[in-house]
Coordinates of C-alpha atoms in Angstrom, one line a residue:
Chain H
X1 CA 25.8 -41.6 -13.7
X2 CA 22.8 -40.7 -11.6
X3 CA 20.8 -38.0 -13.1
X4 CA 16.9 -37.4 -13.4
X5 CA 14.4 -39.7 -13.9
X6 CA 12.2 -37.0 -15.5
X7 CA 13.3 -34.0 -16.6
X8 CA 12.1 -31.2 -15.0
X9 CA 11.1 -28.9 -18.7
X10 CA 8.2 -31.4 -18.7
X11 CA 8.0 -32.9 -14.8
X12 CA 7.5 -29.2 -13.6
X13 CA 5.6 -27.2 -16.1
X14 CA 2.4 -26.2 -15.4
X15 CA -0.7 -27.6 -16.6
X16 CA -3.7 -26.8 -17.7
X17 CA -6.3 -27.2 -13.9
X18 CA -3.1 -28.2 -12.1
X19 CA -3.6 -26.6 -8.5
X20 CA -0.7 -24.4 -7.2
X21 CA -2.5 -24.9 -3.7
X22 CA -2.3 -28.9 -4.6
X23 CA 1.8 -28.5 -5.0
X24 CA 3.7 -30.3 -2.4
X25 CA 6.7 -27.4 -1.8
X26 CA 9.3 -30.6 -0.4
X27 CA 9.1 -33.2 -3.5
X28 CA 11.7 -32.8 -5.7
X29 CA 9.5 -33.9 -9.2
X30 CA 12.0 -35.8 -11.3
X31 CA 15.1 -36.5 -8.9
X32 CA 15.0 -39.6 -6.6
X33 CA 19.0 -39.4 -6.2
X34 CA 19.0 -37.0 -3.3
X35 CA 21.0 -34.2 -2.0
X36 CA 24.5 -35.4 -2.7
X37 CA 24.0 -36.3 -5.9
X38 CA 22.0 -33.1 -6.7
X39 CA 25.3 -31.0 -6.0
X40 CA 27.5 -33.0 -8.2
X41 CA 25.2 -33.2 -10.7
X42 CA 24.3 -29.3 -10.7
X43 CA 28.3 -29.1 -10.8
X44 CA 28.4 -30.9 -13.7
X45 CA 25.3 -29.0 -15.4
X46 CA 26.7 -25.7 -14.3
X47 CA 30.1 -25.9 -16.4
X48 CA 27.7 -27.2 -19.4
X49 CA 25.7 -24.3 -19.2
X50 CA 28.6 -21.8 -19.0
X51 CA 30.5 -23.6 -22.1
X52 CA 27.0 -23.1 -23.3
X53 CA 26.1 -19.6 -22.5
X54 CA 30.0 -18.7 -24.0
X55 CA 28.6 -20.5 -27.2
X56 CA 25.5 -18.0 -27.0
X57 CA 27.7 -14.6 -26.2
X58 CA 30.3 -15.5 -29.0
X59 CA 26.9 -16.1 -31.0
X60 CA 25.8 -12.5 -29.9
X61 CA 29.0 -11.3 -30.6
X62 CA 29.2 -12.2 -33.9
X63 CA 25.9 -10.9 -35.3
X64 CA 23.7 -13.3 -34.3
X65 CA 20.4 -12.8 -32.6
X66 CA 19.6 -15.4 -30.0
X67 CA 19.2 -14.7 -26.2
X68 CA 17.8 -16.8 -23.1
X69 CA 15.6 -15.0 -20.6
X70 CA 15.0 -16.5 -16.9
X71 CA 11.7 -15.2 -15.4
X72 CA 12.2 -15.9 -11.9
X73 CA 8.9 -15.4 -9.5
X74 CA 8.4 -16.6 -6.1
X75 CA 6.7 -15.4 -3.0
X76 CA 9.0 -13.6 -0.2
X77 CA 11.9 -16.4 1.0
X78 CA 11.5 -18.3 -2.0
X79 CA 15.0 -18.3 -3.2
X80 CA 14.9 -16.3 -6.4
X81 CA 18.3 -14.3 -4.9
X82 CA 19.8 -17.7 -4.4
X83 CA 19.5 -19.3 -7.5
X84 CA 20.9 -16.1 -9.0
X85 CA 23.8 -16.5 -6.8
X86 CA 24.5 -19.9 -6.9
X87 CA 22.6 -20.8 -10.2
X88 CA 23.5 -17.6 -12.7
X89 CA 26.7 -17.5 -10.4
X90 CA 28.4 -20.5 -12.5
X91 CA 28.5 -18.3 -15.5
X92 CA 30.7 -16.3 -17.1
X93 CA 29.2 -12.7 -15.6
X94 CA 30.1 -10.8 -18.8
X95 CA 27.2 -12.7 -20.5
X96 CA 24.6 -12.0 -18.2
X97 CA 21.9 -9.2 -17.9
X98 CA 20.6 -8.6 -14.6
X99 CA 18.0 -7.0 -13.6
X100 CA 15.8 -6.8 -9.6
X101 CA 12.8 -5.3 -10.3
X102 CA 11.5 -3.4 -7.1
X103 CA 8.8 -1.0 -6.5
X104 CA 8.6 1.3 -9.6
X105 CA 10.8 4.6 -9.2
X106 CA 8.7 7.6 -10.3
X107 CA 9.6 7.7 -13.8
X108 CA 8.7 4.2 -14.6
X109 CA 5.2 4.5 -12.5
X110 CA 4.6 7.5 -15.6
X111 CA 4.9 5.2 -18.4
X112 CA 3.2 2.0 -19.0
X113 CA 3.8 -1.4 -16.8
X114 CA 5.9 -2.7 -20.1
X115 CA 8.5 -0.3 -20.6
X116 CA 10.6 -0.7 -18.2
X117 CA 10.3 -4.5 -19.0
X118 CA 11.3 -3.8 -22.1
X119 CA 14.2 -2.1 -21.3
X120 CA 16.0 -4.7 -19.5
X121 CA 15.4 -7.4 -22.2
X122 CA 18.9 -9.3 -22.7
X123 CA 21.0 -8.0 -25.4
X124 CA 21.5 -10.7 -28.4
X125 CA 24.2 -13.2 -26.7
X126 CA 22.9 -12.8 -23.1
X127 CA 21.4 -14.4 -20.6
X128 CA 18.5 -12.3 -19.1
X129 CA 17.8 -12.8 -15.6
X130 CA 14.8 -10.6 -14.1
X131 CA 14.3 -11.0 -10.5
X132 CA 10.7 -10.5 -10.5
X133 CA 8.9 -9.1 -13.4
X134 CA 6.3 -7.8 -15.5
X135 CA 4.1 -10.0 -13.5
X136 CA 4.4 -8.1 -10.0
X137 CA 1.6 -5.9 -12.0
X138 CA -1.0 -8.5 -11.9
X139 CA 0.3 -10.5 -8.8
X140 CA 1.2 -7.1 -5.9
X141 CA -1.0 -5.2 -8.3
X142 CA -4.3 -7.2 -8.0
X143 CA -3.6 -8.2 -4.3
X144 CA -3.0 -4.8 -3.0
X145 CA -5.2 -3.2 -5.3
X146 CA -3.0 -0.7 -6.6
X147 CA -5.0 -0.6 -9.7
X148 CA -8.4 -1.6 -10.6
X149 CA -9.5 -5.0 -11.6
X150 CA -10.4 -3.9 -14.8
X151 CA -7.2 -2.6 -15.7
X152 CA -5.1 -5.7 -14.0
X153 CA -7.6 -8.2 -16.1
X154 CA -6.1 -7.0 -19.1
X155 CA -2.8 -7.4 -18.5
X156 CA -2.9 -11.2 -19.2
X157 CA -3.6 -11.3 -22.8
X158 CA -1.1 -8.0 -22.8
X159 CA 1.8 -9.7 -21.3
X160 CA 1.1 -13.0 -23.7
X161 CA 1.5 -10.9 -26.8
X162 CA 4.4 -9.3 -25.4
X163 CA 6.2 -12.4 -24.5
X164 CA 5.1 -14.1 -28.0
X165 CA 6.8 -10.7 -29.3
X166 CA 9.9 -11.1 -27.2
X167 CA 9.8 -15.2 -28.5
X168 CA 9.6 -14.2 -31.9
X169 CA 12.8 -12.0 -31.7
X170 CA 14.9 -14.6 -31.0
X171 CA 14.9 -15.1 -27.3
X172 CA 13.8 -17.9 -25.1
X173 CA 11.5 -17.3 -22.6
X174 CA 12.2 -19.5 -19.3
X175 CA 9.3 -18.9 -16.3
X176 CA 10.1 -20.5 -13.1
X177 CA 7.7 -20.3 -10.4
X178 CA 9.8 -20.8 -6.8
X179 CA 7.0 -22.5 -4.8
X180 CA 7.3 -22.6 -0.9
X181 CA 4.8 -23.6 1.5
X182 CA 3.6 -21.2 4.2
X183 CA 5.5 -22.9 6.8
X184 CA 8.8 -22.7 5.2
X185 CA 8.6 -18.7 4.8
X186 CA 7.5 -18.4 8.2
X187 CA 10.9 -20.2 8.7
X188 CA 12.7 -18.4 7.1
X189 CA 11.1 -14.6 7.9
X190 CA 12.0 -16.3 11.4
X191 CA 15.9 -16.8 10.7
X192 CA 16.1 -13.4 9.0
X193 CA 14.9 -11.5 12.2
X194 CA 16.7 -13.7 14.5
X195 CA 19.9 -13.0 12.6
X196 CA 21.1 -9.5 12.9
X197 CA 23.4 -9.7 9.7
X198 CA 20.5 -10.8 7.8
X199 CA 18.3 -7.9 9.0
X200 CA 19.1 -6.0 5.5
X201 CA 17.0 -8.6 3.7
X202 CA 13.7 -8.0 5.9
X203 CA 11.3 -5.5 5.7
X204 CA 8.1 -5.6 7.9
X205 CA 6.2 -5.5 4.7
X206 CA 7.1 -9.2 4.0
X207 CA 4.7 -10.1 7.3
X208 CA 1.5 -7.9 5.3
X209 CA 2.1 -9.9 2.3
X210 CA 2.3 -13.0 4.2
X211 CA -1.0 -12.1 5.8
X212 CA -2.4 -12.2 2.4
X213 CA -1.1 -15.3 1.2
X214 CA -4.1 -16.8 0.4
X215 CA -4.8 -13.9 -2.2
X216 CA -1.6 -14.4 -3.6
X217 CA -1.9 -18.1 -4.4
X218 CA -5.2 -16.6 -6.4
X219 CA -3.0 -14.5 -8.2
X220 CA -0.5 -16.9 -8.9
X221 CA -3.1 -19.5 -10.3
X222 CA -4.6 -16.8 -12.4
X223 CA -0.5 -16.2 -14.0
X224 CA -0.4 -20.4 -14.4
X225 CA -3.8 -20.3 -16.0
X226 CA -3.4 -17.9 -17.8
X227 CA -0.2 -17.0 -18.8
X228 CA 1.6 -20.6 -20.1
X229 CA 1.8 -20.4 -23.3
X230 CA 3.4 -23.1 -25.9
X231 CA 6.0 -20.6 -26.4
X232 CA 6.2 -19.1 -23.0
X233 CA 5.4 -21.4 -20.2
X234 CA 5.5 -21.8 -16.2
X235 CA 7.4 -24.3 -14.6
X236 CA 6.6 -24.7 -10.8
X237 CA 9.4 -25.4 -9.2
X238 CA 9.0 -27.0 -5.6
X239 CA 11.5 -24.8 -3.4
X240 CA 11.1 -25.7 0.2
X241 CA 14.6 -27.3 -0.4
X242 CA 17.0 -25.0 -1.7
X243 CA 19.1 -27.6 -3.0
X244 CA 16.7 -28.8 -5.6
X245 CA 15.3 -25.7 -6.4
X246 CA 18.4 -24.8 -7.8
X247 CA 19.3 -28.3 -9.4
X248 CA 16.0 -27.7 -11.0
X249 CA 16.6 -24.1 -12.5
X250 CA 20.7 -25.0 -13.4
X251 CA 19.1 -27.7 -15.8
X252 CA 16.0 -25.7 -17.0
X253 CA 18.2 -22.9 -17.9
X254 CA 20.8 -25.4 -19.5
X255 CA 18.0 -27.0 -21.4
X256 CA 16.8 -23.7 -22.9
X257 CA 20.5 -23.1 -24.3
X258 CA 20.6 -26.5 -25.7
X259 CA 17.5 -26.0 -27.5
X260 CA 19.2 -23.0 -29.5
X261 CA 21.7 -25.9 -31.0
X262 CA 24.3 -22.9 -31.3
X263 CA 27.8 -24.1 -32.9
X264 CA 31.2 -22.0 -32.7
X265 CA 30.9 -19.4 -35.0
X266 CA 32.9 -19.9 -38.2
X267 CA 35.7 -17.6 -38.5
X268 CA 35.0 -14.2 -40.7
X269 CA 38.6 -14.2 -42.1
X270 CA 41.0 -16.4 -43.2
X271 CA 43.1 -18.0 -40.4
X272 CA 45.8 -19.2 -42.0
X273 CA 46.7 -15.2 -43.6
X274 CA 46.3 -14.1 -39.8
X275 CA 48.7 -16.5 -38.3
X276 CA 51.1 -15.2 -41.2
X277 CA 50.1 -11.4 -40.5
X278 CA 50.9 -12.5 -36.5
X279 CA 54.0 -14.4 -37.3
X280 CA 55.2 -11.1 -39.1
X281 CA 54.9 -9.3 -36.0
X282 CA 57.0 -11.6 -33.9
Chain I
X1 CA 49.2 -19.8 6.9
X2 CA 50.8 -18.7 3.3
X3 CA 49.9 -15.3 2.3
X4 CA 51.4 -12.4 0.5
X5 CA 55.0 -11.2 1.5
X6 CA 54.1 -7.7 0.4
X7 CA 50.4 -6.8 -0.3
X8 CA 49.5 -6.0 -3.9
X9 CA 48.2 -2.6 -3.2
X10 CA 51.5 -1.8 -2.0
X11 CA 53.6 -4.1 -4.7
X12 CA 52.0 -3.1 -7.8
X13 CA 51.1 0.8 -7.2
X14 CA 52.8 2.3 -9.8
X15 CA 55.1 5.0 -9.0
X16 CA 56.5 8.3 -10.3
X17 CA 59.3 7.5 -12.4
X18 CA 59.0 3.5 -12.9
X19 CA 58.7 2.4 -16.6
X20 CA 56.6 0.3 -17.7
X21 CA 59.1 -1.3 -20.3
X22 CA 60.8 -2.8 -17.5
X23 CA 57.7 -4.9 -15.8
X24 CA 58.9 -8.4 -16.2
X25 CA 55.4 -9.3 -17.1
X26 CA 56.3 -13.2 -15.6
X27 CA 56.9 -11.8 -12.3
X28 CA 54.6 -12.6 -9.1
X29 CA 55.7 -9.3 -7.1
X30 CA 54.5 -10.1 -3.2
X31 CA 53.9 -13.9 -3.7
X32 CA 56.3 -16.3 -3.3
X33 CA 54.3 -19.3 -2.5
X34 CA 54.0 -20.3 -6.1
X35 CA 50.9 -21.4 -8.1
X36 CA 49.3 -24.4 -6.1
X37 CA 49.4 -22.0 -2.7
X38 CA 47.6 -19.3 -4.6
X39 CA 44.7 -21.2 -6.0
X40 CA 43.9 -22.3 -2.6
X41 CA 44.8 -18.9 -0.9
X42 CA 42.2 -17.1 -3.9
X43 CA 39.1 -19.1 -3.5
X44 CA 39.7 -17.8 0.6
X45 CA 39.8 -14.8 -0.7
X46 CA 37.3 -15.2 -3.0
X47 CA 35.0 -16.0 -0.1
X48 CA 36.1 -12.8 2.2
X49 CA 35.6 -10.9 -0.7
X50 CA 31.9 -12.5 -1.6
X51 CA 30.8 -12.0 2.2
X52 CA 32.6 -8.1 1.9
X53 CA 30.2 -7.7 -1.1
X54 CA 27.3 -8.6 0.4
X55 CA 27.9 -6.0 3.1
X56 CA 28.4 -3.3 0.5
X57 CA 25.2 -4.5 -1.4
X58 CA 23.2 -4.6 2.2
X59 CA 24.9 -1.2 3.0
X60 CA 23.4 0.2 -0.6
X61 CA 20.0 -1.0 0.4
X62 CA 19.5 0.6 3.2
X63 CA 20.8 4.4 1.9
X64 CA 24.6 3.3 2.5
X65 CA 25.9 5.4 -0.4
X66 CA 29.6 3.5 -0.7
X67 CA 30.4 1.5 -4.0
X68 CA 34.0 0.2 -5.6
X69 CA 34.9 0.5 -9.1
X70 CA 37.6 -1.8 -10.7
X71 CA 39.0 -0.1 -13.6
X72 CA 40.2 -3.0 -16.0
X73 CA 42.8 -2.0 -19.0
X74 CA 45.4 -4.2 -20.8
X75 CA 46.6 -4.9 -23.9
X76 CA 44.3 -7.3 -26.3
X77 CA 44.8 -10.9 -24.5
X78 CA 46.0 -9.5 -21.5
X79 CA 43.1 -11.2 -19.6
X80 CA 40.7 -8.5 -18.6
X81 CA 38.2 -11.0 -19.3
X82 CA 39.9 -14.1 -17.7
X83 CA 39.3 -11.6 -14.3
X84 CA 36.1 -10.7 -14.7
X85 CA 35.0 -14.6 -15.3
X86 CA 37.1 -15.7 -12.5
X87 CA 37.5 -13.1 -10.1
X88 CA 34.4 -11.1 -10.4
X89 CA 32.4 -14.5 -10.8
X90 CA 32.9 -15.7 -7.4
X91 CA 30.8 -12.7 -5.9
X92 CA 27.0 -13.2 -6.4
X93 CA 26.0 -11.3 -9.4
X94 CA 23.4 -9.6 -8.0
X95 CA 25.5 -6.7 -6.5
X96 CA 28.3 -6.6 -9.5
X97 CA 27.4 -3.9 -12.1
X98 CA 29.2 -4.3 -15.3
X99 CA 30.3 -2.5 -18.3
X100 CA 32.3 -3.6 -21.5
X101 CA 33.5 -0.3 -23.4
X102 CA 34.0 -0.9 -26.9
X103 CA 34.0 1.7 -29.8
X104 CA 31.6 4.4 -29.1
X105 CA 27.9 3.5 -30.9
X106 CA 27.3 6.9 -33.0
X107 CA 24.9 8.0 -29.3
X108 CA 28.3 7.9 -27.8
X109 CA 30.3 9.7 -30.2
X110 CA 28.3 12.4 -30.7
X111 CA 28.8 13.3 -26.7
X112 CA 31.9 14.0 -24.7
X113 CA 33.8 11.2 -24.2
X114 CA 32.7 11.0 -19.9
X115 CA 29.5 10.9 -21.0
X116 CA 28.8 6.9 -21.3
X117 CA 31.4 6.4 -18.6
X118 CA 29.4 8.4 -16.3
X119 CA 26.1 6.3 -16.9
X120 CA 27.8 3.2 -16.2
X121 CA 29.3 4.4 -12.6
X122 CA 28.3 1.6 -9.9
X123 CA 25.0 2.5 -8.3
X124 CA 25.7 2.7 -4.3
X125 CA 26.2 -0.7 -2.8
X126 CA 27.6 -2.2 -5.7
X127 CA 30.9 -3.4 -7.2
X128 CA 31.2 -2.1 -10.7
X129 CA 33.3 -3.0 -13.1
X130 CA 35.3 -1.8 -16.4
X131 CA 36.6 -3.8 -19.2
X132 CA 38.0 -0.7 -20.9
X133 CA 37.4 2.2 -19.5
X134 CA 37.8 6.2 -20.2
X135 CA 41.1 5.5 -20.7
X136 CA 40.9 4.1 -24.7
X137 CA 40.0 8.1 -24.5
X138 CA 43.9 8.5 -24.2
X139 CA 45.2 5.4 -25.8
X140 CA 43.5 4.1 -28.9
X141 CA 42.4 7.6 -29.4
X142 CA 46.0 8.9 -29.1
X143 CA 48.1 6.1 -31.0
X144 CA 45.4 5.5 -34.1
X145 CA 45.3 9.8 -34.3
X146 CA 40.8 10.0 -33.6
X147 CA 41.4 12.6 -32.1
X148 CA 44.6 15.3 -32.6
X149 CA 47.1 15.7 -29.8
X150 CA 46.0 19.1 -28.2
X151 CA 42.4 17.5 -27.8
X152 CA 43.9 14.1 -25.8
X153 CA 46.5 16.1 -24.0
X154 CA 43.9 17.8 -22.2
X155 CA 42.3 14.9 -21.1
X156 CA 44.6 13.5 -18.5
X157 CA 43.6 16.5 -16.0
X158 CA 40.2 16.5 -16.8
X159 CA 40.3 12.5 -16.0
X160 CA 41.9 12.9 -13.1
X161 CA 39.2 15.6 -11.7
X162 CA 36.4 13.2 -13.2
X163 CA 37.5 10.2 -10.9
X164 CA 38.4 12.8 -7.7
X165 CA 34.5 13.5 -8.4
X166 CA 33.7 10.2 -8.0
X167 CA 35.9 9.1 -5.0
X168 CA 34.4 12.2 -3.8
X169 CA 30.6 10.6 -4.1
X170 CA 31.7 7.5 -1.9
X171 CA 32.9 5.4 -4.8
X172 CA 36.8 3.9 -4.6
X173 CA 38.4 3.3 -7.4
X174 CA 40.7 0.4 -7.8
X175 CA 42.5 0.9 -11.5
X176 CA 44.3 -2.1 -12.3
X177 CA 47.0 -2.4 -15.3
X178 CA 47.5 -5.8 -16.6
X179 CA 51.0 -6.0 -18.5
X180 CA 51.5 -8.7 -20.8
X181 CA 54.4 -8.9 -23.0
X182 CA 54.9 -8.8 -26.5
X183 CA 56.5 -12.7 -26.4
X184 CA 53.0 -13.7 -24.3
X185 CA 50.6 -11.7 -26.3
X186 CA 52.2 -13.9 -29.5
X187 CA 51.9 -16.7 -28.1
X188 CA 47.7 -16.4 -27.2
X189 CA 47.2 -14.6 -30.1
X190 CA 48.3 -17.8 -31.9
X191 CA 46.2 -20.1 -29.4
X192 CA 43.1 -18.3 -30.5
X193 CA 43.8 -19.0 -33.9
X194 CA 44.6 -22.3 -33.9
X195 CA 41.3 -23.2 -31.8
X196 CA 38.3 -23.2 -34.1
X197 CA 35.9 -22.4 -30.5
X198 CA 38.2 -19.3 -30.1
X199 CA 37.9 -17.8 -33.4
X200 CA 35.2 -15.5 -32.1
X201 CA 37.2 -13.8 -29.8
X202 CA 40.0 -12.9 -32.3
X203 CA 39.4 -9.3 -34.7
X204 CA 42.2 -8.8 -37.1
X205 CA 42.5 -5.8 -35.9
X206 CA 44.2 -7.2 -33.0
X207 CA 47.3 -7.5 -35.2
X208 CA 47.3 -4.3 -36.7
X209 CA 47.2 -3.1 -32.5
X210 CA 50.0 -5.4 -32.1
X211 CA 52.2 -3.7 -34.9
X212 CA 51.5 -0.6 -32.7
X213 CA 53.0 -1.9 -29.5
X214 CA 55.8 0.7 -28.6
X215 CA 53.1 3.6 -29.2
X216 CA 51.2 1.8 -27.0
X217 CA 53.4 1.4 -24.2
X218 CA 54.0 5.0 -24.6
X219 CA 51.1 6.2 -24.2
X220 CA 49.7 3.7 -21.5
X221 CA 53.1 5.4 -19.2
X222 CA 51.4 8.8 -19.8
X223 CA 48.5 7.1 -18.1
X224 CA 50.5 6.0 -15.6
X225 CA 52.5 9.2 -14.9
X226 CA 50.0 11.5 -15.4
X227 CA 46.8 9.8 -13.7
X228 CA 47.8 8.0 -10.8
X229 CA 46.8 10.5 -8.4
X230 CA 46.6 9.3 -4.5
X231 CA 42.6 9.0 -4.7
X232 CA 42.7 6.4 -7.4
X233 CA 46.4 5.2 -7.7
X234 CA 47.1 2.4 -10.7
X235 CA 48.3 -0.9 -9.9
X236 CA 50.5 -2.7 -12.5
X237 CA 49.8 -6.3 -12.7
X238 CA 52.3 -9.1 -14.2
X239 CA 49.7 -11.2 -16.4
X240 CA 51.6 -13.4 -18.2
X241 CA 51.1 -15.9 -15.9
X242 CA 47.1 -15.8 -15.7
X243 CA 47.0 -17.2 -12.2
X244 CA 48.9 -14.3 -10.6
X245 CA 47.0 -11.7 -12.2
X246 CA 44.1 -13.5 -11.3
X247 CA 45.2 -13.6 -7.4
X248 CA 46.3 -10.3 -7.3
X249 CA 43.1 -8.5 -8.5
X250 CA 40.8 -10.2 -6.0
X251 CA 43.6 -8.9 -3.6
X252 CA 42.9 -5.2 -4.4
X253 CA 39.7 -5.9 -4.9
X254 CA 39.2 -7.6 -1.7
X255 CA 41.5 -5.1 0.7
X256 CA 39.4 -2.4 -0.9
X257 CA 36.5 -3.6 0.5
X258 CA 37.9 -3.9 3.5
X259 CA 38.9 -0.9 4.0
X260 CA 35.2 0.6 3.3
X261 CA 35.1 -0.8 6.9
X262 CA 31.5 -1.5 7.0
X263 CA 28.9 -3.3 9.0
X264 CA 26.0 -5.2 8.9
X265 CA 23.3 -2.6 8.7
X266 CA 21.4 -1.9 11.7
X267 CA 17.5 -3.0 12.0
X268 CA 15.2 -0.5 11.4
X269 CA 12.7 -2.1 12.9
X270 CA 11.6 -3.7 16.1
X271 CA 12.6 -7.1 15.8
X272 CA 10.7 -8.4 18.8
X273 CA 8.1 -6.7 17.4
X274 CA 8.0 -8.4 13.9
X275 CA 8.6 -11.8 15.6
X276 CA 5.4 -11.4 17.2
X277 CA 3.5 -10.2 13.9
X278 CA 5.3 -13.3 12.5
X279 CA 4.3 -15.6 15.2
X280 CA 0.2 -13.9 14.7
X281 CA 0.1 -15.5 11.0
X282 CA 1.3 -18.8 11.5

């Protein structure tokens, strides 16, 4: 049985000086088995993680209070709508909370950056996924200075708390980084625009930020440097090949539920005067 | 090519008159190529109707205003969530929107009944679904008394002009019956309680339901004789053979997308204009 050689919870999080600039976007850290093996592999993880996640809904379901969050960042093109399709795809959809966060509608521009975060936490028993998040307000925030740098400065220690606050209540906070390399988005911008029924997915928008890539990778460095924590950190996850990008988050993501060491839940009534009860009904 | 002999939509509308005491719930109306033929003929589907989604999802984002919402009722067991795990799960998640009704949280209660239904309508572009719906309004209401008999009576029509406001807002409605019977529901009531990992999905209440079956037939015909109206007809679905129900839902699901006859959206942009902004940053 192939599998990795390092696995990726400690091969891909972030460290302390590490350089995002440094990261080579086509390695795939931990997996010398190749492409083949990845999707058999990822198979395999994928039905462990949705026996997994059932364990954590039945879990949430019966009182208990545990939860998995996925963080996903990633620049335009990275892949964060793929590995909710074909990553978050292998589970059971009835356990899994949702949730793209775009530009902020009106109402949620009046309240603080936080609560609409906050609203979208996964119920006990779920799987959260947020495509982007809370950290678009110091990553588009800073770059396109939509607020000052005093206020964006802030929001580091702010969203630490918050996540060591989210932590404490029971769920597990998983932050992937989707890295690509500046070549591979100008790929892929390239095969959105030169196919018309991918058209939907661009907006010319994507070419500003691009322009501005190099103040993004500040940004980003800041969020590594800042922002892993022991009980909330960044894994960079090389993504110029989708197929391990998604190998790597199907395993992260099965990791974290592994780490709750959930059991079946013991039945709150006696079985055996049930089947009787049921028997009488037949 | 094996396919359907008689589509679903047209096999399994229920009609004025037919009694639903006389479904033989082991039935496969329409398909007559047996099990293997409809695994394989369901994951083509399964594919049409992933590629049909993302057109409705592309069509939402860019001010398409079109969604479909699959109503989902059926005795306990009946495999509402055996559908949503394996028909709903092979579209990508991003563009399903679902909603589990269970008894009304004290919020809920204290509103009219359309209230929380109304919230959890599919935003445009998406495919929404209902495990339970507004119709527990009119059958666990009705059979265990919440409510007295004047106040559900009244219901039906006021149903029925709820969901002609909805079709009316772009949204189809696909309500889908799944009929076990009494023999099958026995027999997976038992399963769960002889499986230790299924305990969690079993409520005792299930077999005090169970005791209740005629009244519950009863009132699901009023459902079916008094709300299916020509905008959002009900289909009645054999399910006590899982793969058929299975097969047939991702039918109606699938032909109902389809007949939102959409296309890829149009660019509102210049492509060769962006190609050449691309081309300037690389």
């Amino acid at each position: 049985m192939t599998g990795w050689d390092l696995a990726p919870e400690v091969a891909l999080r972030a460290r302390q000086g590490s350089a995002l600039d440094q990261v080579d976007c086509r390695a795939t850290p931990g997996w010398s088995a190749g492409k083949v093996a990845a999707r058999a592999h990822m198979a395999r993880r994928g039905r462990d993680m949705a026996t997994l996640q059932e364990m954590l809904y039945a879990h949430g379901r019966t009182g208990g209070d545990r939860a998995v969050l996925l963080v996903l960042q990633g620049m335009d093109t990275s892949g964060k709508g793929g590995v909710v399709r074909h990553v978050i795809g292998m589970v059971d959809p009835q356990g899994v909370a949702l949730r793209a966060f775009g530009v902020p509608t009106r109402q949620e521009a009046e309240q603080h950056y936080l609560w609409r975060v906050r609203r979208a936490l996964p119920p006990p028993g779920h799987l959260g996924v947020f495509d982007r998040s809370h950290y678009e307000d110091v990553l588009v925030a800073r770059v396109d200075g939509l607020v000052p740098p005093s206020q964006w400065q802030g929001r580091f220690e702010e969203i630490n708390a918050f996540e060591q606050e989210v932590a404490a209540t029971g769920t597990v906070v998983v932050k992937v980084l989707l890295a690509i390399s500046r070549e591979e988005q100008a790929e892929r911008l390239r095969r959105r625009l030169e196919r018309p029924h991918k058209h939907w997915k661009y907006v010319p928008g994507d070419v500003d930020a691009r322009a501005r890539w190099d103040d993004y990778v500040l940004a980003y460095q800041d969020v590594l440097d800042r922002t892993s924590t022991p009980v909330a950190p960044w894994h960079v996850v090389p993504a110029d090949r989708k197929w391990y990008a998604r190998l790597a988050v199907t395993e992260l993501v099965a990791h974290a539920l592994e780490g709750l060491d959930l059991q079946w839940p013991v039945a709150g009534f006696d079985v055996g005067a049930e089947l009787a009860r049921l028997e009488a009904t037949t």
